[in-house]
Coordinates of C-alpha atoms and ligand atoms in Angstrom, one line a residue:
I20 CA 22.9 -5.4 -22.6
T21 CA 20.3 -7.1 -24.8
E22 CA 18.0 -4.1 -25.5
I23 CA 18.0 -0.4 -25.0
H24 CA 14.7 1.2 -24.2
D25 CA 13.8 4.9 -24.5
R26 CA 13.3 6.3 -21.1
T27 CA 9.6 6.6 -20.4
N28 CA 9.8 7.5 -16.7
K29 CA 12.4 8.1 -14.1
L30 CA 12.8 8.8 -10.5
S31 CA 15.7 10.9 -9.4
R32 CA 17.2 12.8 -6.6
R33 CA 19.3 15.9 -6.3
A34 CA 22.9 15.3 -5.4
A35 CA 24.2 16.9 -2.2
G36 CA 27.7 18.2 -1.5
P37 CA 30.0 19.5 -4.3
R38 CA 27.6 18.3 -7.0
E39 CA 24.6 19.9 -5.3
G40 CA 21.6 20.2 -7.5
Q41 CA 22.8 17.7 -10.1
E42 CA 20.1 15.2 -11.0
H43 CA 20.9 11.6 -10.1
I44 CA 18.6 9.1 -11.8
L45 CA 17.7 6.3 -9.4
V46 CA 15.4 4.3 -11.5
A47 CA 14.0 4.6 -15.0
N48 CA 11.4 2.7 -17.0
V49 CA 9.8 0.9 -14.2
D50 CA 6.2 -0.4 -14.1
R51 CA 6.0 0.0 -10.3
I52 CA 8.1 1.3 -7.5
W53 CA 7.6 -0.5 -4.1
S54 CA 8.5 1.0 -0.8
V55 CA 9.6 -1.6 1.7
Q56 CA 8.7 -0.7 5.3
A57 CA 9.4 -2.8 8.3
V58 CA 7.1 -3.5 11.2
R59 CA 10.1 -3.1 13.5
L60 CA 13.9 -2.5 13.2
P61 CA 13.5 0.1 11.8
A62 CA 9.9 1.1 12.6
L63 CA 7.2 2.0 10.0
N64 CA 8.1 5.3 8.5
A65 CA 5.0 7.0 7.0
R66 CA 7.0 10.2 6.2
F67 CA 9.4 8.3 4.0
L68 CA 6.6 6.4 2.3
D69 CA 4.5 9.5 1.7
R70 CA 7.5 11.3 0.2
L71 CA 8.1 8.4 -2.1
L72 CA 4.4 8.2 -3.1
V73 CA 4.5 11.9 -4.1
A74 CA 7.8 11.5 -6.0
A75 CA 6.4 8.5 -7.8
A76 CA 3.1 10.2 -8.6
A77 CA 4.9 13.3 -9.9
C78 CA 6.9 11.0 -12.3
D79 CA 3.9 9.0 -13.3
I80 CA 5.2 5.8 -11.8
P81 CA 2.6 3.5 -10.0
A82 CA 3.7 2.7 -6.4
G83 CA 3.1 -0.1 -4.0
L84 CA 3.9 -0.9 -0.4
I85 CA 5.6 -4.0 1.1
I86 CA 5.2 -4.3 4.9
N87 CA 8.1 -6.6 5.8
K88 CA 9.4 -8.2 9.0
I89 CA 5.8 -9.2 9.8
D90 CA 7.3 -12.0 12.0
L91 CA 8.5 -9.3 14.4
M92 CA 4.9 -8.0 14.9
T93 CA 3.7 -8.3 18.5
E94 CA 0.1 -8.1 19.7
A95 CA 0.8 -4.5 20.7
D96 CA 2.0 -3.6 17.2
K97 CA -1.1 -4.9 15.5
P98 CA -3.3 -1.8 15.6
D99 CA -0.6 0.4 14.2
V100 CA 0.3 -2.1 11.5
M101 CA -3.3 -2.5 10.5
D102 CA -3.9 1.2 10.5
F103 CA -0.8 1.6 8.2
H104 CA -1.9 -1.2 5.9
L105 CA -5.5 0.1 5.6
R106 CA -4.4 3.7 5.1
Y107 CA -2.5 2.9 2.0
A108 CA -4.7 0.1 0.7
N109 CA -7.7 2.5 0.9
L110 CA -5.7 5.0 -1.2
G111 CA -5.6 2.3 -3.9
Y112 CA -2.0 1.2 -3.5
P113 CA -1.2 -2.5 -3.6
V114 CA 0.0 -3.7 -0.2
V115 CA 1.8 -7.0 0.4
T116 CA 2.8 -8.1 3.8
T117 CA 5.9 -10.3 4.0
S118 CA 8.5 -11.9 6.2
A119 CA 11.6 -12.2 4.0
T120 CA 13.3 -14.5 6.6
E121 CA 10.3 -16.7 7.4
G122 CA 9.0 -16.7 3.8
D123 CA 5.5 -15.3 4.5
G124 CA 3.9 -13.5 1.6
L125 CA 6.6 -14.2 -0.9
D126 CA 4.3 -16.0 -3.2
R127 CA 2.0 -13.0 -3.4
L128 CA 5.0 -10.7 -3.9
N129 CA 6.2 -13.0 -6.7
D130 CA 2.8 -12.7 -8.3
A131 CA 2.8 -9.0 -8.0
F132 CA 6.2 -8.8 -9.7
E133 CA 5.4 -11.1 -12.6
E134 CA 6.3 -9.9 -16.0
Q135 CA 7.0 -6.4 -14.9
I136 CA 9.9 -4.2 -14.0
N137 CA 9.6 -3.4 -10.3
A138 CA 11.8 -1.1 -8.3
I139 CA 12.3 -1.6 -4.6
T140 CA 13.2 1.2 -2.3
G141 CA 12.7 2.1 1.3
P142 CA 14.6 3.1 4.4
S143 CA 17.9 1.3 5.1
G144 CA 17.5 -2.0 7.0
T145 CA 13.9 -2.7 6.1
G146 CA 14.9 -5.9 4.2
K147 CA 15.1 -5.0 0.6
S148 CA 18.1 -7.1 -0.2
T149 CA 16.8 -10.0 1.9
L150 CA 13.5 -9.9 0.1
I151 CA 15.2 -10.0 -3.3
N152 CA 17.5 -12.8 -2.2
A153 CA 14.4 -14.7 -0.9
L154 CA 12.7 -14.4 -4.2
E155 CA 15.8 -15.4 -6.2
P156 CA 18.3 -17.1 -4.0
D157 CA 20.8 -17.2 -6.8
L158 CA 21.3 -13.5 -6.7
D159 CA 23.0 -13.5 -3.3
L160 CA 22.9 -9.8 -2.6
R161 CA 24.9 -8.5 0.3
T162 CA 22.7 -7.8 3.4
G163 CA 23.5 -5.7 6.3
R164 CA 22.5 -6.2 9.9
V165 CA 20.4 -3.7 11.8
S166 CA 21.6 -2.4 15.0
A167 CA 18.8 -3.0 17.5
K168 CA 20.0 -0.2 19.7
T169 CA 19.6 2.6 17.1
E170 CA 17.1 1.0 14.9
K171 CA 19.0 2.4 12.0
G172 CA 20.3 0.1 9.3
T173 CA 23.7 0.5 7.9
H174 CA 23.7 1.5 4.3
T175 CA 25.0 -1.5 2.4
T176 CA 23.3 -1.2 -1.0
T177 CA 25.3 1.3 -3.0
H178 CA 24.0 1.2 -6.5
A179 CA 20.9 0.2 -8.4
E180 CA 20.9 -3.0 -10.3
L181 CA 18.4 -4.7 -12.6
H182 CA 17.9 -8.3 -11.6
P183 CA 16.0 -10.7 -13.8
L184 CA 13.5 -13.0 -11.9
S185 CA 12.6 -16.5 -13.0
N186 CA 8.9 -15.4 -13.4
E187 CA 10.0 -13.2 -16.3
G188 CA 9.9 -10.1 -14.2
Y189 CA 12.7 -7.8 -13.1
V190 CA 13.5 -6.2 -9.9
I191 CA 15.7 -3.2 -9.2
D192 CA 17.3 -2.8 -5.8
T193 CA 17.8 0.9 -5.2
P194 CA 20.1 2.4 -2.7
G195 CA 18.7 2.7 0.8
I196 CA 18.6 6.4 0.7
R197 CA 17.1 8.2 3.7
E198 CA 14.8 10.5 1.9
F199 CA 13.5 11.0 -1.5
G200 CA 13.7 14.4 -2.9
V201 CA 10.4 15.7 -4.2
H202 CA 11.3 18.3 -6.8
D203 CA 9.9 19.9 -9.9
V204 CA 6.6 20.0 -7.9
H205 CA 5.2 23.5 -7.3
P206 CA 4.1 23.9 -3.7
K207 CA 0.6 24.9 -4.9
D208 CA 0.3 21.6 -6.9
L209 CA 1.5 19.4 -4.0
A210 CA -2.0 18.5 -2.7
H211 CA -2.8 17.0 -6.1
Y212 CA -0.3 14.3 -5.5
F213 CA -2.1 13.3 -2.3
P214 CA -5.2 11.4 -3.6
D215 CA -6.8 11.7 -0.2
L216 CA -6.4 15.5 0.0
E217 CA -7.1 16.3 -3.6
P218 CA -11.0 16.0 -3.4
Y219 CA -11.1 18.8 -0.9
V220 CA -8.8 21.4 -2.4
N221 CA -11.4 23.2 -4.4
A222 CA -13.7 23.7 -1.4
C223 CA -11.2 25.9 0.6
Q224 CA -12.2 29.5 1.1
F225 CA -9.1 30.9 -0.5
P226 CA -8.2 29.7 -4.0
D227 CA -4.5 29.8 -3.1
C228 CA -5.0 27.9 0.2
T229 CA -1.9 25.9 1.2
H230 CA -4.0 23.9 3.7
D231 CA -1.7 25.0 6.5
H232 CA -2.7 28.0 8.5
E233 CA -5.5 29.4 6.5
P234 CA -9.1 29.7 7.9
D235 CA -12.0 27.8 6.3
C236 CA -9.7 25.2 4.8
A237 CA -11.6 22.2 3.6
V238 CA -8.6 19.9 3.8
K239 CA -8.0 20.7 7.5
A240 CA -11.8 20.3 8.1
A241 CA -11.5 16.8 6.6
V242 CA -8.6 16.0 8.8
E243 CA -10.5 17.1 11.9
R244 CA -13.5 15.0 10.9
G245 CA -11.2 12.0 10.5
D246 CA -11.8 11.7 6.8
V247 CA -8.1 12.3 6.1
H248 CA -5.4 10.7 8.3
T249 CA -3.6 13.2 10.5
E250 CA -0.2 11.7 9.5
R251 CA -0.9 12.2 5.8
H252 CA -1.6 15.9 6.4
E253 CA 1.6 16.1 8.5
S254 CA 3.5 14.5 5.6
Y255 CA 1.9 17.0 3.3
L256 CA 3.0 19.9 5.5
A257 CA 6.6 18.5 5.8
I258 CA 7.0 18.2 2.1
L259 CA 5.4 21.6 1.5
E260 CA 8.0 23.1 3.8
S261 CA 10.9 21.3 2.0
L262 CA 9.5 22.5 -1.4
R263 CA 9.4 26.1 -0.1
E264 CA 13.0 25.9 1.1
E265 CA 14.0 24.5 -2.3
Q266 CA 12.3 27.5 -4.0
T267 CA 14.3 30.1 -1.9
P268 CA 16.5 31.8 -4.4
E269 CA 20.2 31.6 -3.7
Y270 CA 22.5 34.7 -3.7
Ligands
GTP567 N1 13.1 -10.7 11.5 C1 13.3 -10.3 10.2 N2 14.5 -9.8 9.8 C2 14.6 -9.5 8.5 C3 13.5 -9.6 7.6 N3 14.0 -9.1 6.4 C4 15.2 -8.7 6.6 N4 15.6 -8.9 7.9 C5 16.9 -8.6 8.5 O1 17.1 -7.2 8.5 C6 18.5 -6.8 8.2 C7 18.6 -5.8 7.1 O2 18.2 -6.5 5.9 P1 18.7 -6.0 4.4 O3 18.0 -6.9 3.5 O4 20.2 -5.8 4.4 O5 18.0 -4.5 4.4 P2 18.1 -3.5 3.2 O6 16.8 -2.8 3.2 O7 18.5 -4.1 1.9 O8 19.2 -2.4 3.7 P3 20.1 -1.4 2.9 O9 20.9 -2.2 1.9 O10 20.9 -0.8 4.0 O11 19.1 -0.4 2.2 C8 19.2 -8.1 8.0 O12 19.8 -8.5 9.2 C9 18.1 -9.1 7.6 O13 18.4 -10.4 8.0 C10 12.3 -10.2 8.0 O14 11.3 -10.3 7.3 N5 12.2 -10.5 9.4
ZN568 ZN1 -7.1 24.5 2.2

């Protein structure tokens, strides 16, 4: 250890099992948290990404998107990958497309990581360890293989580590957890962490509108007009549901 920093931000999850509810800090003091998504094996996972983006926004951590395994993209995949890329780029998140195995986009990723502390997360098997190894071959992180049959990666990364990069930046490899917990967010504040929903929330008929089943909801109207992506609204509703469950008092 060369220096100890005061914690300025942190991203955590709640432990399951016997230590249920206990806070487990995944990353602290980062300049940006990147979600790695794969074009295939496993497929793009908007739900995971949206959950991470909300968790990051609630903790004041800027986020970014890495679309990896671009070498596996077929002609048929292109419209979906473009839609995914544009959806998040239009929200203002930096998006870098890469192939960790072929080397595409690694220069741009290296530039994005320069002189900053970057955390990498994302579903298991999307190529987080491979990307870090490709950026810094000396690190030699263990990588797991993805079963083509289930499209689920095996969880090989077990703890977060801070790796110095030769461009003066640092990268943290966080465990390939399946789902980020979004907590300490009140259900009625959730829409504020969706920059695309937020502009509409004050135009709903009911001031306590949850943008779910209520009539005259400006958010749902925006979804119907195509101004808000349907999948983003679906992610919002899924997170809302999990926040409501979390709020249920236990007896
Ligand atoms: N075709 C292709 N395969 C890749 C690419 N990046 C990673 N892989 C492969 O995908 C598999 C999983 O890669 P990992 O780097 O272990 O994935 P991870 O995200 O670190 O996985 P966890 O540690 O489980 O979270 C390995 O077999 C890699 O060789 C890529 O850009 N293209
Ligand atoms: Zn509404």
